mmCIF file of C-alpha atoms and ligand atoms in Angstrom:
data_model
loop_
_atom_site.group_PDB
_atom_site.id
_atom_site.type_symbol
_atom_site.label_atom_id
_atom_site.label_comp_id
_atom_site.label_asym_id
_atom_site.label_seq_id
_atom_site.Cartn_x
_atom_site.Cartn_y
_atom_site.Cartn_z
ATOM 1 C CA MET A 24 9.190 -25.270 98.713
ATOM 2 C CA LYS A 25 12.449 -27.299 99.623
ATOM 3 C CA TRP A 26 13.624 -25.192 102.054
ATOM 4 C CA LEU A 27 10.262 -25.189 104.087
ATOM 5 C CA PHE A 28 11.623 -28.658 105.005
ATOM 6 C CA PRO A 29 15.110 -28.609 105.249
ATOM 7 C CA ARG A 30 16.995 -32.410 105.382
ATOM 8 C CA PRO A 31 18.605 -32.735 108.422
ATOM 9 C CA SER A 32 21.712 -35.025 108.928
ATOM 10 C CA THR A 33 21.047 -37.841 110.838
ATOM 11 C CA CYS A 34 17.481 -39.710 110.874
ATOM 12 C CA VAL A 35 15.048 -38.691 111.746
ATOM 13 C CA TRP A 36 13.046 -41.858 113.330
ATOM 14 C CA CYS A 37 16.612 -42.525 115.419
ATOM 15 C CA GLY A 38 19.486 -40.301 115.389
ATOM 16 C CA ARG A 39 22.501 -41.932 113.782
ATOM 17 C CA PRO A 40 23.952 -40.148 110.451
ATOM 18 C CA ALA A 41 21.919 -40.018 107.752
ATOM 19 C CA PRO A 42 23.973 -38.075 105.258
ATOM 20 C CA GLY A 43 21.576 -36.644 101.953
ATOM 21 C CA HIS A 44 18.451 -39.273 103.765
ATOM 22 C CA ASP A 45 15.438 -38.454 105.899
ATOM 23 C CA PHE A 46 16.421 -42.150 107.471
ATOM 24 C CA CYS A 47 19.735 -43.838 107.826
ATOM 25 C CA SER A 48 20.374 -46.943 105.954
ATOM 26 C CA ALA A 49 19.493 -48.952 108.746
ATOM 27 C CA CYS A 50 16.104 -47.337 109.055
ATOM 28 C CA ARG A 51 15.570 -47.325 105.031
ATOM 29 C CA GLN A 52 16.702 -51.109 105.393
ATOM 30 C CA GLN A 53 13.855 -51.719 107.517
ATOM 31 C CA LEU A 54 11.765 -49.737 105.670
ATOM 32 C CA LYS A 55 11.656 -51.095 102.109
ATOM 33 C CA GLY A 56 12.493 -54.334 103.562
ATOM 34 C CA TRP A 57 8.892 -56.453 102.251
ATOM 35 C CA GLN A 58 9.972 -55.985 98.694
ATOM 36 C CA GLU A 59 11.935 -59.088 99.017
ATOM 37 C CA PHE A 60 8.801 -61.159 99.464
ATOM 38 C CA TYR A 61 5.592 -58.658 98.420
ATOM 39 C CA ARG A 62 4.477 -56.707 95.461
ATOM 40 C CA PRO A 63 1.505 -54.270 95.012
ATOM 41 C CA CYS A 64 -1.642 -55.580 94.431
ATOM 42 C CA LEU A 65 -2.071 -53.611 90.133
ATOM 43 C CA TYR A 66 -5.555 -52.222 91.350
ATOM 44 C CA CYS A 67 -5.442 -52.100 95.021
ATOM 45 C CA GLY A 68 -1.591 -51.801 96.147
ATOM 46 C CA ARG A 69 -2.927 -54.674 98.981
ATOM 47 C CA LEU A 70 0.508 -56.639 99.038
ATOM 48 C CA LEU A 71 0.830 -59.735 97.789
ATOM 49 C CA PRO A 72 3.439 -62.719 97.721
ATOM 50 C CA LYS A 73 5.961 -61.763 94.716
ATOM 51 C CA GLU A 74 5.669 -65.507 92.948
ATOM 52 C CA GLY A 75 1.838 -65.329 92.598
ATOM 53 C CA GLU A 76 -1.409 -62.950 91.692
ATOM 54 C CA LYS A 77 -1.156 -59.731 90.337
ATOM 55 C CA ILE A 78 -4.190 -58.729 91.277
ATOM 56 C CA CYS A 79 -6.079 -59.615 93.937
ATOM 57 C CA GLY A 80 -8.740 -61.028 95.213
ATOM 58 C CA HIS A 81 -11.184 -58.388 96.434
ATOM 59 C CA CYS A 82 -10.467 -56.575 92.967
ATOM 60 C CA ARG A 83 -10.655 -59.408 90.981
ATOM 61 C CA GLN A 84 -14.359 -60.164 92.205
ATOM 62 C CA LYS A 85 -14.895 -55.850 91.299
ATOM 63 C CA PRO A 86 -12.079 -53.382 90.963
ATOM 64 C CA PRO A 87 -12.043 -50.065 93.154
ATOM 65 C CA PRO A 88 -13.004 -46.986 92.216
ATOM 66 C CA PHE A 89 -10.078 -45.582 92.192
ATOM 67 C CA THR A 90 -6.709 -45.925 89.052
ATOM 68 C CA MET A 91 -4.530 -47.650 91.453
ATOM 69 C CA ALA A 92 -3.757 -46.762 95.317
ATOM 70 C CA ARG A 93 -0.442 -47.554 96.443
ATOM 71 C CA ALA A 94 1.619 -47.742 100.204
ATOM 72 C CA ALA A 95 4.739 -47.381 101.138
ATOM 73 C CA GLY A 96 4.677 -50.272 102.955
ATOM 74 C CA PRO A 97 2.294 -53.174 104.583
ATOM 75 C CA TYR A 98 1.748 -51.828 108.347
ATOM 76 C CA GLN A 99 3.764 -53.837 110.413
ATOM 77 C CA GLY A 100 7.726 -53.297 112.090
ATOM 78 C CA LEU A 101 9.251 -50.319 111.708
ATOM 79 C CA LEU A 102 7.044 -48.595 109.604
ATOM 80 C CA LYS A 103 4.303 -49.204 111.617
ATOM 81 C CA GLU A 104 6.096 -47.484 114.569
ATOM 82 C CA MET A 105 6.682 -44.624 113.109
ATOM 83 C CA ILE A 106 2.750 -43.780 111.787
ATOM 84 C CA TRP A 107 1.817 -44.910 115.366
ATOM 85 C CA ALA A 108 4.578 -41.868 116.860
ATOM 86 C CA PHE A 109 3.383 -39.625 113.891
ATOM 87 C CA LYS A 110 -0.248 -39.189 114.846
ATOM 88 C CA TYR A 111 -0.811 -40.396 118.422
ATOM 89 C CA GLN A 112 2.045 -39.623 119.969
ATOM 90 C CA GLY A 113 2.603 -35.975 118.306
ATOM 91 C CA ARG A 114 5.832 -36.580 116.432
ATOM 92 C CA LEU A 115 5.055 -33.598 113.597
ATOM 93 C CA SER A 116 8.516 -34.183 113.159
ATOM 94 C CA LEU A 117 7.886 -37.541 111.427
ATOM 95 C CA ALA A 118 5.117 -35.741 108.745
ATOM 96 C CA ALA A 119 7.995 -33.513 106.335
ATOM 97 C CA PRO A 120 10.046 -37.215 105.870
ATOM 98 C CA LEU A 121 7.271 -39.303 105.556
ATOM 99 C CA GLY A 122 5.750 -37.255 103.231
ATOM 100 C CA ARG A 123 8.425 -37.629 101.006
ATOM 101 C CA LEU A 124 8.165 -41.057 101.522
ATOM 102 C CA LEU A 125 5.059 -41.040 99.604
ATOM 103 C CA ALA A 126 6.555 -38.468 96.893
ATOM 104 C CA GLN A 127 8.530 -41.580 95.843
ATOM 105 C CA VAL A 128 5.741 -43.581 96.527
ATOM 106 C CA VAL A 129 4.537 -41.630 93.693
ATOM 107 C CA VAL A 130 7.018 -41.640 91.733
ATOM 108 C CA ALA A 131 8.493 -44.920 91.471
ATOM 109 C CA GLU A 132 4.918 -46.142 91.260
ATOM 110 C CA MET A 133 2.248 -44.145 89.388
ATOM 111 C CA GLY A 134 5.188 -44.206 86.161
ATOM 112 C CA SER A 135 3.040 -41.398 83.798
ATOM 113 C CA TRP A 136 0.154 -41.559 85.540
ATOM 114 C CA ARG A 137 0.907 -37.677 86.209
ATOM 115 C CA PRO A 138 -1.804 -36.316 89.253
ATOM 116 C CA GLU A 139 -2.124 -31.929 88.766
ATOM 117 C CA LEU A 140 -3.574 -31.738 92.797
ATOM 118 C CA VAL A 141 -3.375 -33.449 96.357
ATOM 119 C CA VAL A 142 -5.643 -34.225 98.659
ATOM 120 C CA PRO A 143 -6.143 -35.012 102.168
ATOM 121 C CA VAL A 144 -8.531 -38.103 103.537
ATOM 122 C CA PRO A 145 -10.038 -34.898 105.713
ATOM 123 C CA LEU A 146 -10.415 -36.210 109.746
ATOM 124 C CA THR A 147 -13.989 -35.752 111.143
ATOM 125 C CA PRO A 148 -14.481 -32.229 112.885
ATOM 126 C CA GLY A 149 -14.437 -34.411 116.485
ATOM 127 C CA ARG A 150 -10.932 -36.393 115.791
ATOM 128 C CA LEU A 151 -9.462 -32.923 114.101
ATOM 129 C CA LYS A 152 -10.054 -31.620 117.838
ATOM 130 C CA ALA A 153 -9.388 -33.900 119.573
ATOM 131 C CA ARG A 154 -5.783 -34.136 117.742
ATOM 132 C CA SER A 155 -5.264 -31.247 116.267
ATOM 133 C CA PHE A 156 -4.115 -32.375 113.375
ATOM 134 C CA ASN A 157 -4.805 -34.131 110.633
ATOM 135 C CA GLN A 158 -2.183 -36.559 109.479
ATOM 136 C CA ALA A 159 -3.396 -37.158 105.824
ATOM 137 C CA GLU A 160 -2.783 -33.119 105.705
ATOM 138 C CA LEU A 161 0.535 -32.659 106.800
ATOM 139 C CA LEU A 162 1.664 -35.695 104.483
ATOM 140 C CA GLY A 163 -0.187 -33.819 101.621
ATOM 141 C CA ARG A 164 1.398 -30.968 102.413
ATOM 142 C CA SER A 165 4.850 -32.704 102.080
ATOM 143 C CA LEU A 166 4.157 -35.088 99.273
ATOM 144 C CA ALA A 167 2.719 -32.088 97.000
ATOM 145 C CA ALA A 168 6.407 -29.557 98.165
ATOM 146 C CA GLU A 169 8.432 -32.948 97.218
ATOM 147 C CA LEU A 170 6.766 -33.283 93.494
ATOM 148 C CA GLY A 171 6.016 -29.662 93.286
ATOM 149 C CA LEU A 172 2.300 -30.251 92.878
ATOM 150 C CA ALA A 173 -0.892 -28.059 93.751
ATOM 151 C CA PHE A 174 -2.471 -29.168 96.764
ATOM 152 C CA ASP A 175 -5.836 -28.191 98.752
ATOM 153 C CA GLY A 176 -6.782 -29.301 102.498
ATOM 154 C CA SER A 177 -9.882 -28.075 101.424
ATOM 155 C CA ILE A 178 -11.359 -30.202 98.583
ATOM 156 C CA ILE A 179 -13.506 -32.884 100.952
ATOM 157 C CA SER A 180 -15.359 -32.283 103.673
ATOM 158 C CA ARG A 181 -17.008 -34.420 106.274
ATOM 159 C CA THR A 182 -20.474 -34.196 106.665
ATOM 160 C CA LYS A 183 -21.309 -36.387 109.756
ATOM 161 C CA GLU A 184 -19.313 -37.687 112.888
ATOM 162 C CA THR A 185 -18.738 -41.062 112.546
ATOM 163 C CA ALA A 186 -17.141 -44.146 114.179
ATOM 164 C CA PRO A 187 -13.558 -44.990 114.550
ATOM 165 C CA GLN A 188 -13.541 -47.486 111.477
ATOM 166 C CA ILE A 189 -10.695 -50.017 113.788
ATOM 167 C CA ASN A 190 -13.391 -50.966 116.006
ATOM 168 C CA LEU A 191 -16.223 -51.605 113.054
ATOM 169 C CA SER A 192 -15.814 -55.199 111.121
ATOM 170 C CA ARG A 193 -15.374 -55.135 107.045
ATOM 171 C CA GLU A 194 -19.442 -54.724 106.359
ATOM 172 C CA LYS A 195 -20.219 -51.944 108.933
ATOM 173 C CA ARG A 196 -17.218 -49.905 107.856
ATOM 174 C CA TRP A 197 -18.864 -49.348 104.562
ATOM 175 C CA GLN A 198 -22.151 -49.120 106.168
ATOM 176 C CA ASN A 199 -20.419 -46.001 108.413
ATOM 177 C CA LEU A 200 -19.011 -44.425 105.929
ATOM 178 C CA ALA A 201 -22.221 -43.681 103.334
ATOM 179 C CA GLY A 202 -22.733 -39.977 102.565
ATOM 180 C CA ALA A 203 -19.972 -39.285 105.103
ATOM 181 C CA PHE A 204 -17.902 -37.129 102.689
ATOM 182 C CA GLN A 205 -19.177 -34.322 100.065
ATOM 183 C CA ILE A 206 -16.519 -32.044 98.165
ATOM 184 C CA THR A 207 -16.266 -28.222 98.830
ATOM 185 C CA VAL A 208 -16.062 -26.701 95.833
ATOM 186 C CA PRO A 209 -16.928 -28.617 92.304
ATOM 187 C CA GLU A 210 -14.876 -26.108 89.929
ATOM 188 C CA LYS A 211 -12.021 -26.854 92.303
ATOM 189 C CA THR A 212 -12.247 -30.837 90.749
ATOM 190 C CA LYS A 213 -13.940 -30.624 88.012
ATOM 191 C CA GLY A 214 -11.804 -32.476 84.785
ATOM 192 C CA ARG A 215 -8.718 -32.943 87.292
ATOM 193 C CA ARG A 216 -7.132 -35.744 87.864
ATOM 194 C CA LEU A 217 -6.739 -36.099 91.720
ATOM 195 C CA LEU A 218 -4.413 -37.705 93.768
ATOM 196 C CA LEU A 219 -5.827 -38.723 97.477
ATOM 197 C CA VAL A 220 -3.657 -38.846 100.362
ATOM 198 C CA ASP A 221 -4.013 -40.649 103.888
ATOM 199 C CA ASP A 222 -1.690 -42.604 106.295
ATOM 200 C CA VAL A 223 -2.772 -45.865 106.093
ATOM 201 C CA LEU A 224 -5.428 -48.275 103.594
ATOM 202 C CA THR A 225 -7.091 -51.233 105.280
ATOM 203 C CA THR A 226 -10.795 -52.160 103.182
ATOM 204 C CA GLY A 227 -10.459 -49.082 101.470
ATOM 205 C CA ALA A 228 -13.332 -47.902 102.077
ATOM 206 C CA THR A 229 -12.375 -44.588 103.410
ATOM 207 C CA ALA A 230 -10.361 -43.842 99.705
ATOM 208 C CA CYS A 231 -13.404 -45.327 98.242
ATOM 209 C CA ALA A 232 -16.208 -42.954 99.181
ATOM 210 C CA CYS A 233 -13.617 -40.214 98.937
ATOM 211 C CA THR A 234 -13.440 -41.383 95.292
ATOM 212 C CA GLY A 235 -16.661 -41.780 95.272
ATOM 213 C CA VAL A 236 -17.404 -38.699 95.733
ATOM 214 C CA LEU A 237 -14.573 -36.816 93.605
ATOM 215 C CA MET A 238 -15.729 -38.836 90.746
ATOM 216 C CA LYS A 239 -19.071 -37.521 90.849
ATOM 217 C CA GLY A 240 -17.674 -34.048 90.843
ATOM 218 C CA GLY A 241 -16.843 -34.845 87.951
ATOM 219 C CA THR A 242 -12.740 -35.614 88.250
ATOM 220 C CA THR A 243 -11.579 -37.229 85.797
ATOM 221 C CA GLY A 244 -9.087 -39.928 87.939
ATOM 222 C CA VAL A 245 -7.863 -40.468 91.385
ATOM 223 C CA ALA A 246 -4.924 -42.664 92.417
ATOM 224 C CA VAL A 247 -4.135 -43.300 96.015
ATOM 225 C CA VAL A 248 -1.337 -43.162 97.752
ATOM 226 C CA THR A 249 -0.574 -43.938 101.790
ATOM 227 C CA LEU A 250 2.295 -44.926 103.844
ATOM 228 C CA ALA A 251 0.873 -48.194 105.149
ATOM 229 C CA THR A 252 -1.676 -50.333 103.777
ATOM 230 C CA GLY A 253 -2.464 -54.411 104.460
ATOM 231 C CA ILE A 254 -1.466 -57.708 103.396
ATOM 232 C CA GLU A 255 -3.194 -59.809 101.481
ATOM 233 C CA LYS A 256 -5.032 -62.810 103.660
ATOM 234 C CA SER A 257 -7.078 -64.285 101.284
ATOM 235 C CA PHE A 258 -4.302 -65.874 100.022
ATOM 236 C CA TYR A 259 -3.379 -68.062 103.307
ATOM 237 C CA PHE A 260 -6.840 -68.816 103.291
ATOM 238 C CA SER A 261 -7.889 -69.853 99.822
ATOM 239 C CA THR A 262 -8.725 -73.632 100.199
HETATM 240 ZN ZN1 LIG B 308 17.145 -44.623 111.587
HETATM 241 ZN ZN1 LIG B 309 -6.231 -55.104 94.669
#
């Protein structure tokens, strides 16, 4: 399916030469710079200082329901700019390269955990109408094509119009999502390992809510991949 998403010879972000790559070497360097200082929490993928704990405070208290979550980097700098341009300015030419970036994360981070089906986090019907596209779906399609995996954008449906998570406190985010998702055809997910795709993981409430309904429907395991994640702050306040 690679012919659907041909690689250009210039950087899809800045236009500088990038033979054989989606992004030029300068942009790639910016996207990977965080790796010098941080590494992902083994469970939720939030970024932790490289020399410290391997599991974050949240996961030590309560491990997430998904097998693991991983991201391409922190929600800052160039990655944040790209997500913003893609999601809010409709720069849809970034969907394929950003999806391929996710594919690299899956290959590098998930090792022998092979998902069988790629599933995007759905938008609420109202937001889908306003934005006209679901960014997670576009990313998921590109990722699935790159890895030769099956993709299904209609597995999870959104049953109520929830408030945007971004305006809510940590606790309110969980309440907001209670009962927000359901699976459409349980036979499609039963006994299969799923890869859940979204653009950003913040508190993890959305990923946990989706994982919950998938597991209830008989899915054997869920891993989560997002473009960006948070840097674990508890480290700075852990006195
Ligand atoms: Zn570039
Ligand atoms: Zn964690």
